[in-house]
Amino acid sequence: MASQEGIIKFYLAFTPGDSLSAGEIAGINRWRGIMLARGLIGQDPKRYDGYGFGNISRRLPPYDAPAGHRRFVISGTQTGHIAVLGPEHYALVTEYDPDHNRVVATGPAKPSSESLTHSGVYDMDDEVRCVIHVHSPEIWHAAAQLGLPTTDVAAICGTPEMAVEVARLFADTDVRARRIFSMGGHEDGIVAFGRTADEAGDTLLAVLDQVRRG
Ligand SMILES: [Zn+2]
């Protein structure tokens, strides 16, 4: 499963376009830096066959857009090795259709291979403004002990099956209140989300602290 990391598995309709503004990415870019510093986002020859891992996104208005059309800015695919991202490293996802495994995006970079996991969360709750996907062996291995909502082991990240699993978690577990879940079939994969980037980032770091305290 680790070898699947970073490879786009959906049909991508990508039109190169202008960079987003620095302001549109400032909040998530700050948190991306915090996650990178902690090894939760990045790229390491010793991890996941050297593929970049982890990604971050934020919703863009209009916030009353229907599912499938909830536009978001997401870090570009294979940017894990870059210390500080600029607007040129982010993509704008404008439409997505998990049933047909399809993503429509524009911008200066192609979107993360895990865009359909992010859109799956946005479709479940229109108050969510930020989604962060990290790789944390510590949280992932403690997920059962922590009682974290966990997607089925058969669901691979960034696929329609993962979007279905995310929907199941929102229907059957307390994930909406906890704002974090583990990806059972995606080694070390954790997703946190929130009404702000701070809420998503703080949720993730609080759980990591909890694991470390034992
Ligand atoms: Zn991942």
CSV table of C-alpha atoms and ligand atoms in Angstrom, one decimal:
chain,number,residue,atom,x,y,z
A,1,MET,CA,0.0,0.0,0.0
A,2,ALA,CA,2.9,2.3,0.6
A,3,SER,CA,3.9,2.1,-3.0
A,4,GLN,CA,0.5,3.7,-4.0
A,5,GLU,CA,1.5,6.9,-2.3
A,6,GLY,CA,1.6,10.0,-4.5
A,7,ILE,CA,0.2,8.4,-7.7
A,8,ILE,CA,-2.9,10.0,-9.1
A,9,LYS,CA,-5.5,7.3,-9.4
A,10,PHE,CA,-8.4,9.5,-10.7
A,11,TYR,CA,-9.2,10.9,-14.1
A,12,LEU,CA,-7.8,14.4,-13.9
A,13,ALA,CA,-9.2,17.1,-16.3
A,14,PHE,CA,-6.5,19.7,-15.7
A,15,THR,CA,-6.3,23.1,-17.3
A,16,PRO,CA,-3.1,25.1,-16.5
A,17,GLY,CA,-4.1,28.4,-14.9
A,18,ASP,CA,-2.9,31.3,-12.9
A,19,SER,CA,-1.5,31.0,-9.4
A,20,LEU,CA,-3.8,31.6,-6.5
A,21,SER,CA,-3.1,34.6,-4.4
A,22,ALA,CA,-0.7,34.4,-1.5
A,23,GLY,CA,-3.6,35.3,0.8
A,24,GLU,CA,-5.7,32.4,-0.4
A,25,ILE,CA,-3.0,29.9,0.7
A,26,ALA,CA,-1.5,31.8,3.7
A,27,GLY,CA,-3.5,30.0,6.4
A,28,ILE,CA,-2.9,26.5,5.1
A,29,ASN,CA,0.7,27.2,4.1
A,30,ARG,CA,1.6,28.1,7.6
A,31,TRP,CA,0.1,24.8,8.9
A,32,ARG,CA,1.8,22.9,6.0
A,33,GLY,CA,5.1,24.3,7.4
A,34,ILE,CA,4.3,23.1,10.9
A,35,MET,CA,3.4,19.6,9.7
A,36,LEU,CA,6.6,19.5,7.6
A,37,ALA,CA,8.7,20.4,10.6
A,38,ARG,CA,7.2,17.5,12.5
A,39,GLY,CA,7.7,15.0,9.7
A,40,LEU,CA,4.0,14.6,9.2
A,41,ILE,CA,4.1,16.0,5.7
A,42,GLY,CA,7.3,15.6,3.5
A,43,GLN,CA,9.4,13.3,1.5
A,44,ASP,CA,12.0,10.9,2.8
A,45,PRO,CA,13.9,8.3,0.9
A,46,LYS,CA,13.4,5.9,3.8
A,47,ARG,CA,9.6,6.3,3.9
A,48,TYR,CA,7.0,5.1,1.4
A,49,ASP,CA,9.5,4.3,-1.4
A,50,GLY,CA,10.6,7.9,-1.4
A,51,TYR,CA,7.3,9.3,-2.5
A,52,GLY,CA,6.1,12.6,-1.0
A,53,PHE,CA,3.4,12.3,1.6
A,54,GLY,CA,0.8,14.5,3.2
A,55,ASN,CA,-1.3,17.3,1.8
A,56,ILE,CA,-3.5,20.2,2.9
A,57,SER,CA,-6.5,22.0,1.5
A,58,ARG,CA,-9.0,24.8,2.2
A,59,ARG,CA,-12.4,25.5,0.9
A,60,LEU,CA,-13.1,28.5,-1.3
A,61,PRO,CA,-16.5,30.3,-1.6
A,62,PRO,CA,-19.3,30.0,-2.4
A,63,TYR,CA,-19.8,28.0,0.7
A,64,ASP,CA,-23.4,27.0,-0.2
A,65,ALA,CA,-22.1,25.1,-3.3
A,66,PRO,CA,-23.6,21.6,-3.7
A,67,ALA,CA,-21.6,18.5,-3.2
A,68,GLY,CA,-19.3,17.8,-6.1
A,69,HIS,CA,-18.8,21.6,-6.6
A,70,ARG,CA,-17.2,22.6,-3.4
A,71,ARG,CA,-14.1,24.4,-4.7
A,72,PHE,CA,-10.9,24.0,-2.7
A,73,VAL,CA,-7.2,24.9,-2.9
A,74,ILE,CA,-4.9,21.9,-2.3
A,75,SER,CA,-1.2,21.4,-2.3
A,76,GLY,CA,0.2,20.1,-5.5
A,77,THR,CA,1.1,16.5,-6.1
A,78,GLN,CA,4.7,15.5,-5.3
A,79,THR,CA,5.6,18.7,-3.4
A,80,GLY,CA,6.7,17.0,-0.2
A,81,HIS,CA,10.4,17.7,-0.9
A,82,ILE,CA,9.9,21.5,-1.1
A,83,ALA,CA,10.7,23.3,2.2
A,84,VAL,CA,8.3,26.2,1.7
A,85,LEU,CA,5.5,26.2,-0.8
A,86,GLY,CA,4.5,29.2,-2.8
A,87,PRO,CA,1.3,29.9,-4.6
A,88,GLU,CA,2.8,28.2,-7.6
A,89,HIS,CA,2.7,24.8,-5.8
A,90,TYR,CA,-1.0,24.8,-5.2
A,91,ALA,CA,-3.9,23.7,-7.4
A,92,LEU,CA,-7.6,24.7,-7.5
A,93,VAL,CA,-10.1,21.9,-7.6
A,94,THR,CA,-13.3,23.2,-9.1
A,95,GLU,CA,-15.3,20.0,-9.5
A,96,TYR,CA,-15.1,16.3,-8.6
A,97,ASP,CA,-17.2,13.2,-9.1
A,98,PRO,CA,-16.1,10.4,-6.8
A,99,ASP,CA,-18.7,8.0,-8.5
A,100,HIS,CA,-16.8,8.4,-11.7
A,101,ASN,CA,-13.4,8.8,-10.1
A,102,ARG,CA,-12.9,12.2,-11.7
A,103,VAL,CA,-11.4,15.5,-10.7
A,104,VAL,CA,-11.4,18.9,-12.5
A,105,ALA,CA,-8.7,21.3,-11.5
A,106,THR,CA,-6.8,24.3,-12.7
A,107,GLY,CA,-3.8,26.4,-11.5
A,108,PRO,CA,-0.1,26.3,-11.8
A,109,ALA,CA,0.3,22.7,-10.3
A,110,LYS,CA,-1.6,19.5,-10.5
A,111,PRO,CA,-3.6,18.6,-7.4
A,112,SER,CA,-2.6,16.1,-4.8
A,113,SER,CA,-3.3,12.5,-5.6
A,114,GLU,CA,-5.5,12.5,-2.5
A,115,SER,CA,-7.9,15.2,-3.6
A,116,LEU,CA,-10.9,12.8,-3.6
A,117,THR,CA,-10.3,12.1,0.1
A,118,HIS,CA,-10.4,15.9,0.8
A,119,SER,CA,-13.5,16.4,-1.3
A,120,GLY,CA,-15.1,13.5,0.5
A,121,VAL,CA,-14.8,15.4,3.8
A,122,TYR,CA,-16.0,18.7,2.2
A,123,ASP,CA,-19.1,17.0,0.8
A,124,MET,CA,-20.1,15.7,4.2
A,125,ASP,CA,-20.1,19.0,6.0
A,126,ASP,CA,-20.3,22.5,4.4
A,127,GLU,CA,-18.9,24.1,7.5
A,128,VAL,CA,-15.5,22.4,7.0
A,129,ARG,CA,-13.0,24.9,5.7
A,130,CYS,CA,-9.7,23.0,6.0
A,131,VAL,CA,-8.6,19.4,5.6
A,132,ILE,CA,-5.1,18.1,6.5
A,133,HIS,CA,-3.8,14.6,5.5
A,134,VAL,CA,-0.6,13.6,7.3
A,135,HIS,CA,1.4,10.4,7.8
A,136,SER,CA,1.8,9.7,11.5
A,137,PRO,CA,2.9,6.2,12.4
A,138,GLU,CA,2.3,7.1,16.1
A,139,ILE,CA,-1.3,8.1,15.7
A,140,TRP,CA,-2.0,5.4,13.1
A,141,HIS,CA,-0.8,2.6,15.3
A,142,ALA,CA,-2.7,3.9,18.3
A,143,ALA,CA,-5.9,4.5,16.4
A,144,ALA,CA,-7.8,1.5,17.9
A,145,GLN,CA,-6.6,2.3,21.4
A,146,LEU,CA,-7.7,5.9,20.9
A,147,GLY,CA,-11.1,4.8,19.5
A,148,LEU,CA,-10.5,6.9,16.4
A,149,PRO,CA,-13.0,6.5,13.6
A,150,THR,CA,-11.2,4.4,11.0
A,151,THR,CA,-11.9,3.8,7.3
A,152,ASP,CA,-12.0,0.2,6.0
A,153,VAL,CA,-8.7,-1.4,5.2
A,154,ALA,CA,-9.9,-2.2,1.7
A,155,ALA,CA,-10.3,1.5,0.8
A,156,ILE,CA,-7.2,3.0,-0.9
A,157,CYS,CA,-6.5,6.7,-0.4
A,158,GLY,CA,-7.6,9.0,-3.2
A,159,THR,CA,-10.2,6.5,-4.7
A,160,PRO,CA,-14.0,6.5,-4.9
A,161,GLU,CA,-14.0,3.7,-2.2
A,162,MET,CA,-12.3,6.1,0.2
A,163,ALA,CA,-15.0,8.8,-0.4
A,164,VAL,CA,-17.6,6.2,0.3
A,165,GLU,CA,-15.8,5.2,3.5
A,166,VAL,CA,-15.6,8.9,4.6
A,167,ALA,CA,-19.3,9.2,4.1
A,168,ARG,CA,-19.8,6.0,6.2
A,169,LEU,CA,-17.7,7.5,9.0
A,170,PHE,CA,-19.9,10.7,9.0
A,171,ALA,CA,-23.0,8.5,9.2
A,172,ASP,CA,-22.0,5.9,11.7
A,173,THR,CA,-19.3,7.5,14.0
A,174,ASP,CA,-18.6,10.6,16.0
A,175,VAL,CA,-16.1,11.8,13.4
A,176,ARG,CA,-17.9,15.1,12.9
A,177,ALA,CA,-17.3,16.0,16.6
A,178,ARG,CA,-13.8,14.6,16.8
A,179,ARG,CA,-12.6,16.1,13.5
A,180,ILE,CA,-10.0,13.4,12.9
A,181,PHE,CA,-10.0,9.9,11.5
A,182,SER,CA,-7.5,7.1,10.6
A,183,MET,CA,-7.2,5.5,7.2
A,184,GLY,CA,-7.3,1.8,7.9
A,185,GLY,CA,-5.9,0.7,4.5
A,186,HIS,CA,-3.4,3.6,4.1
A,187,GLU,CA,-0.2,3.1,6.1
A,188,ASP,CA,0.2,5.9,8.7
A,189,GLY,CA,-2.6,7.9,7.0
A,190,ILE,CA,-4.5,10.3,9.3
A,191,VAL,CA,-7.0,13.0,8.2
A,192,ALA,CA,-8.0,16.0,10.4
A,193,PHE,CA,-10.4,18.8,9.5
A,194,GLY,CA,-12.0,21.9,10.9
A,195,ARG,CA,-13.9,25.1,10.5
A,196,THR,CA,-10.5,26.8,10.3
A,197,ALA,CA,-7.0,25.7,9.5
A,198,ASP,CA,-6.1,26.3,13.1
A,199,GLU,CA,-9.0,24.0,14.3
A,200,ALA,CA,-7.8,21.2,11.9
A,201,GLY,CA,-4.1,21.6,12.8
A,202,ASP,CA,-4.7,22.0,16.6
A,203,THR,CA,-6.9,18.8,16.5
A,204,LEU,CA,-4.2,16.8,14.9
A,205,LEU,CA,-1.4,18.0,17.2
A,206,ALA,CA,-3.6,17.5,20.3
A,207,VAL,CA,-4.1,13.8,19.3
A,208,LEU,CA,-0.4,13.4,18.7
A,209,ASP,CA,0.3,14.8,22.2
A,210,GLN,CA,-2.2,12.4,23.6
A,211,VAL,CA,-0.5,9.5,22.0
A,212,ARG,CA,2.9,10.6,23.2
A,213,ARG,CA,1.7,11.0,26.8
A,214,GLY,CA,0.5,7.4,26.6
B,1,ZN,ZN,-1.2,9.6,2.3
